[in-house]
XYZ file of C-alpha atoms in Angstrom:
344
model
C -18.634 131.434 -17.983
C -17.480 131.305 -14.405
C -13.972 130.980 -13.527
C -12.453 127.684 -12.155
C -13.272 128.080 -8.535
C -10.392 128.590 -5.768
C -8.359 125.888 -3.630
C -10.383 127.584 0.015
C -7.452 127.680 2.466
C -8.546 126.630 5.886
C -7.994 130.161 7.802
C -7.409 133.132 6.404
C -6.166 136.651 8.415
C -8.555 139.539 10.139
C -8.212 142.474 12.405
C -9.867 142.562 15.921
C -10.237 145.656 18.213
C -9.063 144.061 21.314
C -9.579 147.324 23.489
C -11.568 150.540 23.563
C -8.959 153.253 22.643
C -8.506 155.945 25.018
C -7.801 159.235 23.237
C -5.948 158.509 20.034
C -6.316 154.809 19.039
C -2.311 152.899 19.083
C -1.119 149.543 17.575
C -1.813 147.773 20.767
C -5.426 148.294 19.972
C -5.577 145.769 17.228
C -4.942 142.205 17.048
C -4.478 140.549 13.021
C -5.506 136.933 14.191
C -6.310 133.404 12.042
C -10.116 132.729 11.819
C -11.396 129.800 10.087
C -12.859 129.941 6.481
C -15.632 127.526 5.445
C -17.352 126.813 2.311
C -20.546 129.147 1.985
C -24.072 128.083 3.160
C -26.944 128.778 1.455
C -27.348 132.385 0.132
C -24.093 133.284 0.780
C -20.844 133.620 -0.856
C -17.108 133.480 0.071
C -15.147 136.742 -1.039
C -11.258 136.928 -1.018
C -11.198 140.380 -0.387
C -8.768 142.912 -2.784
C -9.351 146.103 -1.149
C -11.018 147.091 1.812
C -11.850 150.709 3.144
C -10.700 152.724 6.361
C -12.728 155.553 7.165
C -12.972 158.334 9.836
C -16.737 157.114 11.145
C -14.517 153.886 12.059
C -13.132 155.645 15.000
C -16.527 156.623 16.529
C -17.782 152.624 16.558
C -14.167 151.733 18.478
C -16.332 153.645 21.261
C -18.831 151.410 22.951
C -21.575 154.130 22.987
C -24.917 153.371 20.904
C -25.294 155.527 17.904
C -26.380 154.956 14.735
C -24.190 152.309 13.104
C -23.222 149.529 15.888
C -19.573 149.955 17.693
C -16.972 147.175 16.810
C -17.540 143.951 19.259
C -14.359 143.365 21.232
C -12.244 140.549 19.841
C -13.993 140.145 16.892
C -13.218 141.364 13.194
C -14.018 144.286 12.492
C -15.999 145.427 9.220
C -16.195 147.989 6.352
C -16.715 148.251 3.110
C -14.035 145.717 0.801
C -14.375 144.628 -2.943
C -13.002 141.132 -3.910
C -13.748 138.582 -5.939
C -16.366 135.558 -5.308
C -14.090 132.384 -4.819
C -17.194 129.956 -3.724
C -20.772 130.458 -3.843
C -23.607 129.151 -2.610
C -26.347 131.499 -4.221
C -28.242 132.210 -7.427
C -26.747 134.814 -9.811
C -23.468 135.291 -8.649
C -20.721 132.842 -9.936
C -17.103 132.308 -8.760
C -15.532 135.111 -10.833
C -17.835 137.892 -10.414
C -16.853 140.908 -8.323
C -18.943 142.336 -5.426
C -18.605 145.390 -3.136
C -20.080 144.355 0.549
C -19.291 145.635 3.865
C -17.231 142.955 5.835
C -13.375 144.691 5.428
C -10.366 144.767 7.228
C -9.897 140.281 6.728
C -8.768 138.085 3.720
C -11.713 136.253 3.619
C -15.271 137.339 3.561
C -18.968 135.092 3.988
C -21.275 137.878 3.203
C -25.218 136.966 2.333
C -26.037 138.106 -1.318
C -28.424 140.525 0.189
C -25.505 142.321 1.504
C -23.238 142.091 -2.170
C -23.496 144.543 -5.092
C -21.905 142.665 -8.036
C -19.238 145.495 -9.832
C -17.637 145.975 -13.258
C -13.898 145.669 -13.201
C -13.907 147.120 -16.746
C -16.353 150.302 -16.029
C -13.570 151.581 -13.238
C -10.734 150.137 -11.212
C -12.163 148.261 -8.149
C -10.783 150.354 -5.691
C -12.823 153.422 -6.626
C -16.295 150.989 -5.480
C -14.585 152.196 -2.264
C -14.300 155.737 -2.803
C -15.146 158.181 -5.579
C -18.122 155.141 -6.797
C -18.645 153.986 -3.606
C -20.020 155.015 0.035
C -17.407 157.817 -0.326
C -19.069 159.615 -3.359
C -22.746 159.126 -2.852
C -21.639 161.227 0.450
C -20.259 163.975 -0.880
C -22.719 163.937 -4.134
C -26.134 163.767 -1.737
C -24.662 165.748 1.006
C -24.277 168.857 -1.624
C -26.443 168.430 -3.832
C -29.659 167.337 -1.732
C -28.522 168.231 2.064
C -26.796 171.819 1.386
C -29.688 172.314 -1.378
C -26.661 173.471 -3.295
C -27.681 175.738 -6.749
C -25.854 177.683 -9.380
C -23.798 180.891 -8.188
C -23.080 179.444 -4.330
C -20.133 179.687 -3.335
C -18.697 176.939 -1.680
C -16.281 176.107 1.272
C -15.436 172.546 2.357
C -13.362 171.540 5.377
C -11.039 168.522 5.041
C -11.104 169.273 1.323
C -8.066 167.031 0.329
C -9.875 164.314 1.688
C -11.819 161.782 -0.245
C -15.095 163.386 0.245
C -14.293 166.561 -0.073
C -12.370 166.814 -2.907
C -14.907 165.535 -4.351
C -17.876 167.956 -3.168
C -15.311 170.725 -4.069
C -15.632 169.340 -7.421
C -19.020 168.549 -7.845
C -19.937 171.934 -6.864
C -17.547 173.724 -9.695
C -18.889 170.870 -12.381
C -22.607 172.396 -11.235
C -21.716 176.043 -11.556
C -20.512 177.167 -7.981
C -19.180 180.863 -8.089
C -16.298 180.153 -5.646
C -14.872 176.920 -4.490
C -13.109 176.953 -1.536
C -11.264 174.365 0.532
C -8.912 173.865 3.899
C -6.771 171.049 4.233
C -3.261 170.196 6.667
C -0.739 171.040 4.324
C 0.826 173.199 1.568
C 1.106 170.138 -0.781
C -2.733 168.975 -0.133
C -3.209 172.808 -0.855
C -1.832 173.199 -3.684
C -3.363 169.843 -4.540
C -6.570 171.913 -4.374
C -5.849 174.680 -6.590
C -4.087 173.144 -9.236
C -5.614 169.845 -9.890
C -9.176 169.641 -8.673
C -10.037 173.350 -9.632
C -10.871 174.968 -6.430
C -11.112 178.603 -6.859
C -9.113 179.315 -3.258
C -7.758 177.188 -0.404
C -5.403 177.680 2.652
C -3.659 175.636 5.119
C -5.694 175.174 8.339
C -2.558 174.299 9.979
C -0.743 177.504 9.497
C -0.374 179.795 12.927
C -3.540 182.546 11.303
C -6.675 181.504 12.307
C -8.904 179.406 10.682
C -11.494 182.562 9.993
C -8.846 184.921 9.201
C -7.712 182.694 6.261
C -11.482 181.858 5.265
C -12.476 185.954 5.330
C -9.213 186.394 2.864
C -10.752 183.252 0.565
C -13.933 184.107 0.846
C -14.786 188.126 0.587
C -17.975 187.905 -0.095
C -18.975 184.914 2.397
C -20.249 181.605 1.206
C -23.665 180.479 0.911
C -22.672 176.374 1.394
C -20.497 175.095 3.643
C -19.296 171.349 3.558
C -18.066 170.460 7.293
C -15.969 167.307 7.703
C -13.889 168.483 10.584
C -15.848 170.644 13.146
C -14.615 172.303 15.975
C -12.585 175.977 14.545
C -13.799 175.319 11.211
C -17.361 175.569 11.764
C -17.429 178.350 14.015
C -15.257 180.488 10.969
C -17.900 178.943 8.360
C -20.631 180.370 10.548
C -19.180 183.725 10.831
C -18.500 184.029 6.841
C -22.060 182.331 5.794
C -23.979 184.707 4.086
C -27.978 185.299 4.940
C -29.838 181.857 4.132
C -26.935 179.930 4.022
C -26.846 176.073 4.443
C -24.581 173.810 5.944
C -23.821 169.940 5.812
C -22.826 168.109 8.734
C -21.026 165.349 7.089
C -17.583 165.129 10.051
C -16.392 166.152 12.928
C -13.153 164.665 12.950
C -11.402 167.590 14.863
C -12.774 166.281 17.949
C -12.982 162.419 17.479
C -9.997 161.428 19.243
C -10.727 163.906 22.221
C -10.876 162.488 25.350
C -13.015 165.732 26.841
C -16.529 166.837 25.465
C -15.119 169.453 22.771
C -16.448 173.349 22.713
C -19.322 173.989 20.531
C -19.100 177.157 17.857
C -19.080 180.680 20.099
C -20.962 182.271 17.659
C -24.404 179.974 17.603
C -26.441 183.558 17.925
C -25.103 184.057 14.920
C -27.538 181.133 12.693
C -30.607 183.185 14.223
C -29.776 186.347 12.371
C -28.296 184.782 9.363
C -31.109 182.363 8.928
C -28.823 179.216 8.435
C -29.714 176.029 8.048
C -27.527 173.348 9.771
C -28.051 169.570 8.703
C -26.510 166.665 9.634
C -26.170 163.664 7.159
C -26.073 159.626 6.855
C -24.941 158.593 3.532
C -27.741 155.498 4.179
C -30.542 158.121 4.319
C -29.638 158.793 0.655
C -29.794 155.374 -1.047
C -32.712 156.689 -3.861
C -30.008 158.662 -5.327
C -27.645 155.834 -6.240
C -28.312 155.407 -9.708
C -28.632 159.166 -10.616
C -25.182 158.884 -8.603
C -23.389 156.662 -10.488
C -24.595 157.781 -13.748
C -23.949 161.386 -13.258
C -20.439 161.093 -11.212
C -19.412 158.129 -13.106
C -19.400 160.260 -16.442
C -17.527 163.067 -15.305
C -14.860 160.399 -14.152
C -14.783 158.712 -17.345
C -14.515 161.847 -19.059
C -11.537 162.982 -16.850
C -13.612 166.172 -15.726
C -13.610 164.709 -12.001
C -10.000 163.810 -10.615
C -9.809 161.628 -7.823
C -6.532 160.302 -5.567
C -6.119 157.296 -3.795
C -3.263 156.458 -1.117
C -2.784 152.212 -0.907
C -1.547 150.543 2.024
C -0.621 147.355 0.722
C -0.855 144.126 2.647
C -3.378 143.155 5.244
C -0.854 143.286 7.810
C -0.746 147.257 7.294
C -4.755 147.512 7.840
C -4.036 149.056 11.556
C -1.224 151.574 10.810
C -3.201 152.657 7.552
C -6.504 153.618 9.688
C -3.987 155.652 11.613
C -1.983 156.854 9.061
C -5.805 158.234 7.908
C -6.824 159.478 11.667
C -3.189 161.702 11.227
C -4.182 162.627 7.499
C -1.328 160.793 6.353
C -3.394 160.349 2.944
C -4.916 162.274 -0.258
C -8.024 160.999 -1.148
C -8.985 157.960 -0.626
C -7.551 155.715 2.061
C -7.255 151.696 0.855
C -5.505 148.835 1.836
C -5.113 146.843 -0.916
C -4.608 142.956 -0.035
C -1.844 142.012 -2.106
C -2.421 138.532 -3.730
């Protein structure tokens, strides 16, 4: 039984990219503007929106380059991924009540075809994790190990950007699956220790300290890795390189060392070295790997239920914080998962 439907408001709030950032993105940016909200047409329904997502990738389509997701359209809202609640509908199946995941973020108020809506279980896990360690977020890190890096038994394992919400959850996957040695970097002692002690990693080091980024990965890492998880790029993959051991593989998931840079960034010194070594360097799209969601879900959602997979969230509450909390993310401001959560 459907719940009583919603009294629509006639506007509702969304964020705008009302110029190309130059360098680091700033306030000024952004816009949070009134748009209208209508009833739903035909094979659509209206969302009010709970939670929506801010994620790295985000920064790339502020750029008005073509690439393989389209950039954000000057003074209009912007998307993402967002879970809500249906508050109209205008489609078969889905009744005011039920709870979809879709990909039109950072507003109130959402019209999104049922094509584009996966209904979601409130009860099976919080709604916020749809966004992160059961959404978008974990079939990335689950595919990009698992199926990308070709990881098996006895690898040992080093991910960049491991307090993130990706990586901390590769870094886990890979222990759950019988890595040798987990490894992870991340930009500060707390995230660090955040490694060690609560998500299991076997070793991890602060990529901010003044040693180099292969110095501390040689003294984590003595016998070199076999898989290595790259969300950030730039130092980190040249060290990886230099550590991997003969046949290694690497995932291309990030670069975010160099997203903000306003000059082409230096490639890895060391390239000769994948020749010798044999490596095998991959980049990924999470949308490439869509015949693995249910094994996903399954497989990952178990190991959360079961408390064998810990996962973090940091909430910005309030649409009015959607701006600062995609910076706050850009500045690693966050463990795990960044969400803004729209408070009712």
């Amino acid at each position: 039984m459907s719940a009583a439907p919603e009294q629509l408001p006639a506007t509702g709030r969304a964020w705008h990219l009302v110029r190309r950032p130059h360098g680091w993105p700033v306030p000024e940016d952004f816009a949070l503007r009134e748009v209208p909200v209508e009833a739903p047409a035909e094979g659509r329904v209206l969302v009010r929106n709970l939670h929506f997502s801010v994620d790295p990738y985000m920064r790339g389509r502020m750029n008005d380059v073509k690439s393989y997701i389209p950039p954000f359209q000057l003074d209009q809202p912007m998307d993402g991924g967002a879970v809500g609640v249906v508050v109209a509908s205008n489609a078969d199946g889905f009744a005011v009540g039920d709870h979809v995941l879709h990909f039109a973020g950072w507003r109130e108020y959402a019209s999104v075809p049922v094509s584009y809506a996966t209904k979601v279980d409130p009860e099976a896990a919080p709604l916020s994790a749809y966004l992160g360690v059961l959404g978008m977020t974990g079939l990335t890190a689950y595919a990009g190990l698992l199926e990308v890096a070709s990881f098996k038994e006895g690898d040992t394992v080093f991910v960049s950007g491991a307090a993130g919400a990706v990586g901390s959850e590769v870094g886990q996957i890979a222990r759950l699956k019988g890595a040798a040695r987990v490894i992870g970097s991340a930009g500060s002692d707390e995230k660090v220790k955040l490694l060690t002690e609560e998500y299991g990693f076997d070793a991890a080091f602060n990529y901010r300290d003044e040693r180099p980024v292969v110095e501390q990965l040689k003294e984590a890492a003595p016998d070199g890795i076999d898989v290595y998880f790259d969300n950030v790029g730039g130092e980190h993959l040249e060290a990886a390189i230099s550590r991997m051991n003969v046949h290694g593989r690497i995932t291309v998931c990030g670069m975010i060392a160099g997203y903000n840079e306003t000059e082409p960034t230096p490639g890895p010194r060391n390239m000769a070295m994948i020749i010798g070594k044999r490596l095998r360097l991959q980049g990924m799209l999470v949308q490439d790997h869509q015949d693995l969601q249910g094994q996903f879900v399954r497989e990952v959602g178990g190991w959360v239920r079961s408390g064998e997979l810990k996962y973090n969230e940091t909430f910005a509450h309030g649409i009015e914080s959607g701006a600062e909390a995609f910076l706050g993310m850009l500045r690693g401001e966050n463990t795990g998962k960044m969400i803004v959560s729209l408070d009712a």
